[in-house]
Tab-separated table of C-alpha atoms and ligand atoms in Angstrom:
chain	number	residue	atom	x	y	z
A	1	UNK	CA	118.361	-22.126	85.737
A	2	UNK	CA	120.385	-25.304	85.443
A	3	UNK	CA	120.810	-27.005	82.101
A	4	UNK	CA	118.163	-29.602	82.815
A	5	UNK	CA	115.558	-26.931	83.501
A	6	UNK	CA	116.604	-24.955	80.476
A	7	UNK	CA	116.062	-27.944	78.262
A	8	UNK	CA	112.676	-28.619	79.847
A	9	UNK	CA	111.734	-25.024	79.173
A	10	UNK	CA	112.770	-25.409	75.540
A	11	UNK	CA	110.711	-28.541	75.208
A	12	UNK	CA	107.579	-26.979	76.608
A	13	UNK	CA	107.877	-23.758	74.671
A	14	UNK	CA	108.119	-25.915	71.549
A	15	UNK	CA	105.038	-27.897	72.455
A	16	UNK	CA	102.949	-24.906	73.444
A	17	UNK	CA	103.905	-23.193	70.194
A	18	UNK	CA	102.967	-26.257	68.173
A	19	UNK	CA	99.598	-26.674	69.899
A	20	UNK	CA	98.914	-23.003	69.350
A	21	UNK	CA	99.579	-23.454	65.639
A	22	UNK	CA	97.402	-26.534	65.529
A	23	UNK	CA	94.458	-24.682	67.070
A	24	UNK	CA	95.107	-21.601	64.943
A	25	UNK	CA	95.040	-23.700	61.828
A	26	UNK	CA	91.399	-24.711	62.240
A	27	UNK	CA	89.700	-22.748	59.495
A	28	UNK	CA	87.601	-23.117	56.413
A	29	UNK	CA	89.111	-25.568	53.906
A	30	UNK	CA	87.662	-29.082	53.720
A	31	UNK	CA	88.986	-31.466	56.340
A	32	UNK	CA	91.453	-34.098	55.220
A	33	UNK	CA	91.411	-37.578	56.657
A	34	UNK	CA	94.654	-38.744	58.159
A	35	UNK	CA	96.580	-41.438	56.246
A	36	UNK	CA	98.578	-43.814	58.410
A	37	UNK	CA	101.584	-45.254	56.637
A	38	UNK	CA	100.662	-48.750	55.397
A	39	UNK	CA	102.375	-51.520	57.376
A	40	UNK	CA	104.102	-48.842	59.422
A	41	UNK	CA	105.144	-51.357	62.093
A	42	UNK	CA	106.754	-53.708	59.553
A	43	UNK	CA	108.570	-50.765	57.977
A	44	UNK	CA	109.482	-49.404	61.389
A	45	UNK	CA	107.994	-46.029	60.462
A	46	UNK	CA	106.838	-45.242	63.980
A	47	UNK	CA	106.443	-42.230	66.250
A	48	UNK	CA	108.210	-41.985	69.608
A	49	UNK	CA	105.421	-43.988	71.303
A	50	UNK	CA	105.292	-46.670	68.601
A	51	UNK	CA	102.154	-45.332	66.921
A	52	UNK	CA	102.269	-45.311	63.099
A	53	UNK	CA	103.756	-42.409	61.174
A	54	UNK	CA	101.081	-40.515	59.246
A	55	UNK	CA	100.423	-37.751	56.766
A	56	UNK	CA	97.667	-35.674	55.211
A	57	UNK	CA	97.247	-35.589	51.467
A	58	UNK	CA	95.250	-33.191	49.280
A	59	UNK	CA	95.331	-34.167	45.573
A	60	UNK	CA	96.479	-31.710	42.941
A	61	UNK	CA	94.119	-30.597	40.205
A	62	UNK	CA	94.090	-29.102	36.691
A	63	UNK	CA	97.649	-28.464	35.539
A	64	UNK	CA	98.932	-29.035	39.085
A	65	UNK	CA	98.420	-32.822	39.083
A	66	UNK	CA	102.134	-33.576	38.652
A	67	UNK	CA	103.338	-30.939	41.104
A	68	UNK	CA	104.012	-31.647	44.766
A	69	UNK	CA	104.547	-29.755	48.010
A	70	UNK	CA	105.616	-31.791	51.024
A	71	UNK	CA	105.468	-29.861	54.280
A	72	UNK	CA	107.271	-30.767	57.522
A	73	UNK	CA	105.887	-28.983	60.608
A	74	UNK	CA	107.936	-27.972	63.632
A	75	UNK	CA	107.696	-28.598	67.356
A	76	UNK	CA	111.167	-28.498	68.908
A	77	UNK	CA	113.125	-31.645	69.818
A	78	UNK	CA	113.621	-34.022	72.738
A	79	UNK	CA	117.005	-35.075	74.035
A	80	UNK	CA	116.458	-37.273	77.090
A	81	UNK	CA	114.267	-40.278	77.897
A	82	UNK	CA	112.103	-38.160	80.205
A	83	UNK	CA	111.661	-35.461	77.560
A	84	UNK	CA	110.794	-37.947	74.863
A	85	UNK	CA	108.396	-39.832	77.141
A	86	UNK	CA	106.627	-36.562	77.897
A	87	UNK	CA	106.324	-35.955	74.209
A	88	UNK	CA	104.532	-39.260	73.650
A	89	UNK	CA	101.537	-37.734	75.462
A	90	UNK	CA	101.321	-34.925	72.922
A	91	UNK	CA	100.630	-34.661	69.167
A	92	UNK	CA	104.369	-34.260	68.524
A	93	UNK	CA	105.217	-37.685	69.919
A	94	UNK	CA	102.258	-39.776	68.885
A	95	UNK	CA	99.553	-40.097	66.229
A	96	UNK	CA	97.154	-41.870	68.610
A	97	UNK	CA	94.874	-38.843	68.887
A	98	UNK	CA	95.466	-37.410	65.415
A	99	UNK	CA	92.302	-36.983	63.385
A	100	UNK	CA	91.051	-35.149	60.321
A	101	UNK	CA	92.647	-31.799	59.705
A	102	UNK	CA	92.619	-28.824	57.373
A	103	UNK	CA	95.698	-27.533	55.620
A	104	UNK	CA	95.306	-23.837	56.262
A	105	UNK	CA	98.833	-22.552	55.776
A	106	UNK	CA	98.581	-19.925	53.038
A	107	UNK	CA	100.821	-21.803	50.634
A	108	UNK	CA	98.909	-25.051	51.124
A	109	UNK	CA	95.560	-23.418	50.356
A	110	UNK	CA	93.768	-24.366	47.128
A	111	UNK	CA	92.627	-20.757	46.631
A	112	UNK	CA	94.318	-19.102	43.632
A	113	UNK	CA	93.949	-15.589	45.045
A	114	UNK	CA	95.756	-16.497	48.239
A	115	UNK	CA	98.202	-18.961	46.716
A	116	UNK	CA	98.704	-18.120	43.019
A	117	UNK	CA	101.815	-20.245	42.409
A	118	UNK	CA	100.996	-23.488	44.184
A	119	UNK	CA	97.205	-23.553	44.694
A	120	UNK	CA	96.565	-26.580	42.472
A	121	UNK	CA	99.567	-28.694	43.499
A	122	UNK	CA	99.346	-31.975	45.395
A	123	UNK	CA	99.892	-31.142	49.044
A	124	UNK	CA	101.243	-33.344	51.793
A	125	UNK	CA	101.838	-32.643	55.460
A	126	UNK	CA	103.854	-35.344	57.224
A	127	UNK	CA	103.205	-35.332	60.968
A	128	UNK	CA	106.247	-34.622	63.130
A	129	UNK	CA	106.279	-37.159	65.961
A	130	UNK	CA	109.895	-38.305	66.305
A	131	UNK	CA	111.539	-35.466	68.247
A	132	UNK	CA	114.650	-35.301	66.024
A	133	UNK	CA	113.703	-33.440	62.822
A	134	UNK	CA	112.937	-36.641	60.843
A	135	UNK	CA	116.561	-37.740	61.183
A	136	UNK	CA	116.782	-40.647	63.633
A	137	UNK	CA	116.833	-44.313	62.692
A	138	UNK	CA	117.682	-46.463	65.702
A	139	UNK	CA	116.773	-50.084	65.110
A	140	UNK	CA	116.800	-51.270	68.712
A	141	UNK	CA	113.846	-50.434	70.935
A	142	UNK	CA	114.578	-50.226	74.647
A	143	UNK	CA	112.334	-52.733	76.426
A	144	UNK	CA	111.818	-50.470	79.408
A	145	UNK	CA	111.103	-47.113	77.810
A	146	UNK	CA	109.514	-48.516	74.616
A	147	UNK	CA	110.572	-45.357	72.808
A	148	UNK	CA	111.092	-45.476	69.039
A	149	UNK	CA	113.558	-43.171	67.277
A	150	UNK	CA	112.576	-43.545	63.651
A	151	UNK	CA	111.790	-40.185	62.079
A	152	UNK	CA	113.977	-40.912	59.086
A	153	UNK	CA	111.933	-44.016	58.290
A	154	UNK	CA	108.696	-42.051	58.603
A	155	UNK	CA	109.960	-39.586	56.011
A	156	UNK	CA	111.222	-42.326	53.669
A	157	UNK	CA	108.094	-44.475	53.993
A	158	UNK	CA	105.740	-41.544	53.434
A	159	UNK	CA	107.575	-40.506	50.253
A	160	UNK	CA	107.771	-44.121	48.973
A	161	UNK	CA	104.047	-44.537	49.603
A	162	UNK	CA	103.158	-41.289	47.826
A	163	UNK	CA	105.246	-42.452	44.870
A	164	UNK	CA	103.639	-45.906	44.810
A	165	UNK	CA	100.025	-44.901	45.355
A	166	UNK	CA	99.467	-41.213	44.627
A	167	UNK	CA	101.506	-40.499	41.502
A	168	UNK	CA	104.488	-38.749	43.032
A	169	UNK	CA	106.727	-40.995	40.920
A	170	UNK	CA	105.669	-38.822	37.953
A	171	UNK	CA	106.374	-35.525	39.658
A	172	UNK	CA	107.363	-32.686	37.324
A	173	UNK	CA	107.808	-30.106	40.085
A	174	UNK	CA	108.371	-30.664	43.790
A	175	UNK	CA	109.033	-28.513	46.822
A	176	UNK	CA	110.016	-29.809	50.245
A	177	UNK	CA	109.180	-27.157	52.821
A	178	UNK	CA	109.292	-26.962	56.581
A	179	UNK	CA	109.075	-24.673	59.548
A	180	UNK	CA	111.290	-24.475	62.666
A	181	UNK	CA	112.410	-28.019	63.608
A	182	UNK	CA	110.721	-28.991	60.320
A	183	UNK	CA	112.721	-26.272	58.564
A	184	UNK	CA	115.890	-27.867	59.877
A	185	UNK	CA	114.519	-31.255	58.764
A	186	UNK	CA	113.967	-29.764	55.311
A	187	UNK	CA	117.604	-28.768	54.941
A	188	UNK	CA	118.946	-32.028	56.345
A	189	UNK	CA	116.641	-34.154	54.155
A	190	UNK	CA	116.707	-31.956	51.054
A	191	UNK	CA	119.148	-33.922	48.880
A	192	UNK	CA	117.581	-37.179	50.012
A	193	UNK	CA	114.165	-35.896	48.900
A	194	UNK	CA	115.753	-35.053	45.533
A	195	UNK	CA	117.091	-38.612	45.276
A	196	UNK	CA	113.583	-40.104	45.516
A	197	UNK	CA	112.238	-38.115	42.554
A	198	UNK	CA	112.690	-38.433	38.776
A	199	UNK	CA	115.749	-36.705	37.303
A	200	UNK	CA	113.585	-34.530	35.104
A	201	UNK	CA	111.668	-33.209	38.085
A	202	UNK	CA	112.434	-29.675	39.271
A	203	UNK	CA	113.058	-30.235	42.978
A	204	UNK	CA	113.698	-27.450	45.482
A	205	UNK	CA	113.593	-26.998	49.240
A	206	UNK	CA	112.367	-24.145	51.346
A	207	UNK	CA	113.091	-23.611	55.037
A	208	UNK	CA	111.159	-21.189	57.260
A	209	UNK	CA	112.756	-20.275	60.593
A	210	UNK	CA	114.907	-23.398	60.586
A	211	UNK	CA	118.231	-21.591	60.318
A	212	UNK	CA	119.418	-22.085	63.877
A	213	UNK	CA	122.868	-20.594	64.376
A	214	UNK	CA	125.750	-21.490	66.656
A	215	UNK	CA	126.383	-17.858	67.629
A	216	UNK	CA	129.491	-18.933	69.461
A	217	UNK	CA	130.655	-15.334	69.926
A	218	UNK	CA	127.667	-14.574	72.174
A	219	UNK	CA	128.024	-15.150	75.927
A	220	UNK	CA	126.868	-18.398	77.552
A	221	UNK	CA	125.178	-19.713	74.456
A	222	UNK	CA	123.620	-23.154	75.051
A	223	UNK	CA	122.820	-23.963	71.421
A	224	UNK	CA	125.883	-26.078	70.725
A	225	UNK	CA	125.468	-28.010	73.952
A	226	UNK	CA	121.786	-28.559	73.227
A	227	UNK	CA	122.168	-29.570	69.570
A	228	UNK	CA	125.033	-31.881	70.450
A	229	UNK	CA	122.856	-33.579	73.059
A	230	UNK	CA	120.098	-34.134	70.461
A	231	UNK	CA	122.570	-35.592	67.964
A	232	UNK	CA	124.077	-37.889	70.608
A	233	UNK	CA	120.796	-39.014	72.137
A	234	UNK	CA	119.199	-39.845	68.759
A	235	UNK	CA	122.454	-41.243	67.295
A	236	UNK	CA	122.247	-38.968	64.277
A	237	UNK	CA	125.958	-38.821	63.433
A	238	UNK	CA	125.854	-41.346	60.603
A	239	UNK	CA	122.910	-39.595	58.915
A	240	UNK	CA	124.390	-36.114	58.943
A	241	UNK	CA	126.288	-35.000	55.820
A	242	UNK	CA	129.681	-36.756	55.649
A	243	UNK	CA	131.219	-33.642	54.155
A	244	UNK	CA	130.548	-32.018	57.520
A	245	UNK	CA	131.163	-34.879	59.957
A	246	UNK	CA	134.571	-35.492	58.358
A	247	UNK	CA	135.781	-32.096	59.501
A	248	UNK	CA	133.593	-31.163	62.485
A	249	UNK	CA	132.083	-32.977	65.450
A	250	UNK	CA	128.657	-34.432	64.666
A	251	UNK	CA	126.824	-32.025	66.988
A	252	UNK	CA	128.008	-29.098	64.897
A	253	UNK	CA	126.662	-30.757	61.751
A	254	UNK	CA	123.106	-30.223	63.012
A	255	UNK	CA	123.687	-26.502	62.378
A	256	UNK	CA	122.617	-25.313	58.932
A	257	UNK	CA	125.601	-22.949	58.679
A	258	UNK	CA	127.892	-26.010	58.614
A	259	UNK	CA	125.935	-28.035	56.055
A	260	UNK	CA	124.138	-25.705	53.614
A	261	UNK	CA	127.164	-25.191	51.383
A	262	UNK	CA	127.034	-28.916	50.597
A	263	UNK	CA	123.312	-29.095	49.851
A	264	UNK	CA	123.146	-29.661	46.083
A	265	UNK	CA	119.418	-29.074	45.633
A	266	UNK	CA	118.299	-25.430	45.320
A	267	UNK	CA	117.364	-24.098	48.733
A	268	UNK	CA	115.402	-21.050	49.866
A	269	UNK	CA	116.187	-19.771	53.348
A	270	UNK	CA	113.600	-17.602	55.057
A	271	UNK	CA	114.402	-16.443	58.572
A	272	UNK	CA	114.137	-13.509	60.891
A	273	UNK	CA	117.403	-11.717	61.656
A	274	UNK	CA	116.037	-11.629	65.194
A	275	UNK	CA	114.447	-15.054	65.606
A	276	UNK	CA	112.482	-14.782	68.844
A	277	UNK	CA	112.475	-18.516	69.561
A	278	UNK	CA	116.218	-18.892	69.084
A	279	UNK	CA	116.952	-15.837	71.175
A	280	UNK	CA	114.856	-16.792	74.174
A	281	UNK	CA	115.382	-20.553	74.180
A	282	UNK	CA	118.632	-21.414	72.471
A	283	UNK	CA	120.826	-18.366	72.880
A	284	UNK	CA	120.072	-16.429	76.037
A	285	UNK	CA	118.007	-18.548	78.438
A	286	UNK	CA	120.560	-17.463	81.056
A	287	UNK	CA	119.981	-13.770	80.369
A	288	UNK	CA	116.263	-13.299	80.592
A	289	UNK	CA	116.297	-9.818	82.094
A	290	UNK	CA	114.448	-9.151	85.311
A	291	UNK	CA	111.028	-9.934	83.798
A	292	UNK	CA	112.070	-12.967	81.771
A	293	UNK	CA	111.708	-13.492	78.043
A	294	UNK	CA	108.016	-14.241	78.294
A	295	UNK	CA	107.141	-10.567	78.233
A	296	UNK	CA	109.478	-9.810	75.413
A	297	UNK	CA	108.586	-12.846	73.275
A	298	UNK	CA	104.847	-12.933	73.576
A	299	UNK	CA	102.925	-15.076	71.146
A	300	UNK	CA	102.846	-12.178	68.753
A	301	UNK	CA	106.415	-11.142	69.430
A	302	UNK	CA	105.696	-7.575	70.480
A	303	UNK	CA	108.701	-5.543	71.455
A	304	UNK	CA	106.995	-2.979	73.647
A	305	UNK	CA	107.705	-4.848	76.871
A	306	UNK	CA	111.347	-5.725	76.221
A	307	UNK	CA	113.844	-4.048	78.522
A	308	UNK	CA	116.731	-2.007	77.150
A	309	UNK	CA	119.048	-4.833	78.092
A	310	UNK	CA	116.920	-7.348	76.226
A	311	UNK	CA	116.797	-5.139	73.137
A	312	UNK	CA	120.582	-5.015	73.181
A	313	UNK	CA	120.794	-8.818	73.376
A	314	UNK	CA	118.343	-9.094	70.492
A	315	UNK	CA	120.412	-6.678	68.388
A	316	UNK	CA	123.632	-8.540	69.205
A	317	UNK	CA	121.956	-11.705	67.994
A	318	UNK	CA	120.878	-9.947	64.774
A	319	UNK	CA	124.425	-8.821	64.040
A	320	UNK	CA	125.679	-12.350	64.573
A	321	UNK	CA	122.917	-13.807	62.432
A	322	UNK	CA	123.720	-11.538	59.485
A	323	UNK	CA	127.433	-12.326	59.802
A	324	UNK	CA	126.602	-16.019	59.703
A	325	UNK	CA	124.519	-15.568	56.524
A	326	UNK	CA	127.308	-13.537	54.924
A	327	UNK	CA	129.690	-16.427	55.456
A	328	UNK	CA	127.615	-18.769	53.285
A	329	UNK	CA	128.703	-19.539	49.776
A	330	UNK	CA	127.103	-17.497	47.043
A	331	UNK	CA	125.281	-20.302	45.285
A	332	UNK	CA	123.159	-18.768	42.509
A	333	UNK	CA	120.364	-21.335	42.940
A	334	UNK	CA	119.877	-20.253	46.529
A	335	UNK	CA	117.060	-17.965	47.585
A	336	UNK	CA	117.377	-15.822	50.680
A	337	UNK	CA	114.855	-13.741	52.536
A	338	UNK	CA	115.895	-12.434	55.909
A	339	UNK	CA	113.508	-10.150	57.703
A	340	UNK	CA	113.781	-7.711	60.606
A	341	UNK	CA	110.488	-8.863	62.047
A	342	UNK	CA	111.017	-10.009	65.623
A	343	UNK	CA	109.450	-13.422	65.421
A	344	UNK	CA	109.729	-17.124	64.700
A	345	UNK	CA	107.770	-18.720	61.803
A	346	UNK	CA	106.202	-16.771	58.959
A	347	UNK	CA	104.543	-19.495	56.981
A	348	UNK	CA	101.487	-19.882	59.214
A	349	UNK	CA	100.427	-16.244	58.987
A	350	UNK	CA	98.605	-14.844	55.944
A	351	UNK	CA	99.506	-11.314	57.124
A	352	UNK	CA	103.201	-12.116	56.972
A	353	UNK	CA	103.047	-14.352	53.943
A	354	UNK	CA	101.230	-11.823	51.819
A	355	UNK	CA	101.651	-8.623	53.779
A	356	UNK	CA	103.614	-5.929	52.033
A	357	UNK	CA	105.337	-4.919	55.248
A	358	UNK	CA	107.983	-7.613	55.232
A	359	UNK	CA	110.819	-6.576	52.993
A	360	UNK	CA	111.336	-4.110	50.168
A	361	UNK	CA	108.479	-4.540	47.736
A	362	UNK	CA	108.346	-8.279	47.729
A	363	UNK	CA	106.055	-10.346	49.862
A	364	UNK	CA	107.296	-13.738	50.991
A	365	UNK	CA	104.736	-15.336	48.738
A	366	UNK	CA	106.105	-13.495	45.669
A	367	UNK	CA	109.718	-14.111	46.668
A	368	UNK	CA	109.240	-17.867	46.901
A	369	UNK	CA	107.282	-18.045	43.645
A	370	UNK	CA	109.927	-15.935	41.840
A	371	UNK	CA	112.707	-18.144	43.156
A	372	UNK	CA	110.962	-21.463	42.524
A	373	UNK	CA	109.972	-20.609	38.949
A	374	UNK	CA	113.204	-18.710	38.290
A	375	UNK	CA	111.392	-15.496	37.371
A	376	UNK	CA	114.144	-13.596	39.147
A	377	UNK	CA	116.970	-14.125	41.566
A	378	UNK	CA	115.876	-13.611	45.159
A	379	UNK	CA	118.510	-12.482	47.636
A	380	UNK	CA	116.678	-10.264	50.066
A	381	UNK	CA	118.784	-9.765	53.146
A	382	UNK	CA	117.493	-7.077	55.423
A	383	UNK	CA	120.563	-5.259	56.621
A	384	UNK	CA	118.716	-1.948	56.741
A	385	UNK	CA	117.301	-2.397	60.211
A	386	UNK	CA	119.762	-2.816	63.024
A	387	UNK	CA	116.816	-3.095	65.424
A	388	UNK	CA	113.998	-5.599	65.352
A	389	UNK	CA	110.519	-4.487	64.325
A	390	UNK	CA	107.091	-5.822	65.293
A	391	UNK	CA	105.281	-7.180	62.254
A	392	UNK	CA	102.144	-8.790	63.610
B	1	NAG	C1	87.061	-39.548	55.708
B	1	NAG	O1	86.724	-40.567	56.604
B	1	NAG	C2	85.341	-40.685	56.833
B	1	NAG	C3	85.108	-41.691	57.952
B	1	NAG	O2	85.850	-42.847	57.708
B	1	NAG	C4	84.644	-41.087	55.524
B	1	NAG	O3	83.256	-41.174	55.729
B	1	NAG	C5	84.946	-40.008	54.486
B	1	NAG	O4	84.416	-40.397	53.228
B	1	NAG	C6	86.438	-39.805	54.354
B	1	NAG	N1	86.670	-38.641	53.498
B	1	NAG	C7	87.492	-38.661	52.464
B	1	NAG	C8	87.651	-37.373	51.713
B	1	NAG	O5	88.126	-39.656	52.147
B	2	NAG	C1	107.285	-34.088	81.980
B	2	NAG	O1	105.973	-33.637	82.226
B	2	NAG	C2	105.680	-33.494	83.594
B	2	NAG	C3	104.208	-33.170	83.742
B	2	NAG	O2	103.720	-32.399	82.682
B	2	NAG	C4	106.574	-32.416	84.172
B	2	NAG	O3	106.323	-32.241	85.536
B	2	NAG	C5	108.022	-32.829	83.966
B	2	NAG	O4	108.886	-31.800	84.416
B	2	NAG	C6	108.291	-33.106	82.524
B	2	NAG	N1	109.623	-33.654	82.381
B	2	NAG	C7	110.494	-33.206	81.481
B	2	NAG	C8	111.822	-33.887	81.468
B	2	NAG	O5	110.240	-32.321	80.701
B	3	NAG	C1	89.826	-17.025	47.987
B	3	NAG	O1	90.389	-16.023	48.787
B	3	NAG	C2	89.855	-14.735	48.557
B	3	NAG	C3	90.693	-13.742	49.335
B	3	NAG	O2	90.727	-14.080	50.693
B	3	NAG	C4	88.372	-14.747	48.940
B	3	NAG	O3	87.802	-13.482	48.702
B	3	NAG	C5	87.649	-15.807	48.111
B	3	NAG	O4	86.313	-15.920	48.548
B	3	NAG	C6	88.336	-17.158	48.275
B	3	NAG	N1	87.735	-18.108	47.334
B	3	NAG	C7	87.238	-19.259	47.718
B	3	NAG	C8	86.687	-20.127	46.641
B	3	NAG	O5	87.223	-19.615	48.879
B	4	NAG	C1	103.047	-5.218	78.103
B	4	NAG	O1	102.887	-4.979	79.498
B	4	NAG	C2	101.659	-4.402	79.818
B	4	NAG	C3	101.694	-4.044	81.305
B	4	NAG	O2	102.267	-5.093	82.064
B	4	NAG	C4	100.548	-5.384	79.471
B	4	NAG	O3	99.292	-4.827	79.762
B	4	NAG	C5	100.622	-5.698	77.992
B	4	NAG	O4	99.677	-6.685	77.655
B	4	NAG	C6	102.003	-6.200	77.635
B	4	NAG	N1	102.094	-6.371	76.189
B	4	NAG	C7	102.521	-7.485	75.625
B	4	NAG	C8	102.545	-7.513	74.128
B	4	NAG	O5	102.886	-8.476	76.246
B	5	NAG	C1	109.063	-0.256	45.606
B	5	NAG	O1	108.024	0.255	44.787
B	5	NAG	C2	108.006	1.660	44.694
B	5	NAG	C3	106.741	2.087	43.929
B	5	NAG	O2	106.493	1.212	42.873
B	5	NAG	C4	109.294	2.119	44.029
B	5	NAG	O3	109.319	3.535	43.949
B	5	NAG	C5	110.487	1.644	44.865
B	5	NAG	O4	111.695	1.975	44.213
B	5	NAG	C6	110.433	0.139	45.074
B	5	NAG	N1	111.471	-0.251	46.000
B	5	NAG	C7	112.252	-1.335	45.802
B	5	NAG	C8	113.256	-1.595	46.859
B	5	NAG	O5	112.165	-2.043	44.826
């Protein structure tokens, strides 16, 4: 596979995954109307295709009225004009076809049994439609392609609007959370989110499956090439942390391992040691085994059809992942939960969120509550399993 095809494959895996999640998330809570950002065009808060940035909002209730969760969904990235144009025909490049929606992620549910710590908080889901993890802000719009690269403005405008019209300016507790490309967005926007909120507010950030690693010791890794191309194409250099860009090239500052030490706001990192999306798309697209990764990274990430060679590659990745985590500073405000489940994304699945199978005796749901409310320190790094396990 040449690089161009690899990148196309990454794009489409991202989209298919996102659409799958979107369909999966149709369940039983009341539908929320979409809110388009007011005067989005004047503010420049526009999706790739120029449609307005948008979000869903469910008001908090009882003693949760001053508490806020803002969720950033995933969906990969685009790094060429053709890729980004393709994206404009999908829900991750445009809000043209976005309608009412339910927030069915377990930790966005208003049900106290399912979501004891956050059930009555205000909940916001900002649609991901910019292709660069809510980071780009290019003023000029190319007359030919008519593509807009403005994710950063969508994030800013949504937060400003929630402060001005929905009471977020009085927030007492707030949690920015995200999954996959949205998990990366969460880390990169975490301190900025903090800066929008009152000083007295307890603000924290939580990333699910957004800890993409460089893994430069592994053979023929494309991650650095790919991330660098995203950073270059979307002109992200000036928005990445200066503490990183002063010492490393901008492309490397899209990697959490190079920026987390400088994130001031408390951060919880949840990730698989054997992230199936990273492995198949960002690390080893050149080493798919004779059957390809498809059979070894099915939707439900079953391991039964992986070849011996693939299992070895997965384990090599796991070793590298744990080494990368080890190298992080030991910030006491940080929460960590690394799991041996062979998969990507936990947050969408009640079985994983609340299942007892994940790690030691703590479910993810308990771990995040304990960390957020400082009931206990949470550093759960699964170094017990050198092999991946199937969890769903
Ligand atoms: C959602 O929009 C529909 C159609 O505009 C409207 O009838 C309904 O009252 C709205 N629901 C809420 C909760 O705002
Ligand atoms: C864009 O989509 C078309 C049709 O779905 C596909 O044939 C093409 O390869 C895609 N281009 C890129 C750059 O992904
Ligand atoms: C809350 O979730 C529990 C467990 O799934 C369920 O039994 C209960 O009916 C739900 N409550 C409401 C009000 O939906
Ligand atoms: C594994 O392969 C068998 C035989 O090809 C197939 O029937 C089964 O569905 C596959 N399992 C998964 C999880 O992909
Ligand atoms: C998990 O709970 C069981 C039973 O309560 C206990 O025996 C065990 O030590 C606990 N394990 C951990 C890692 O906390």
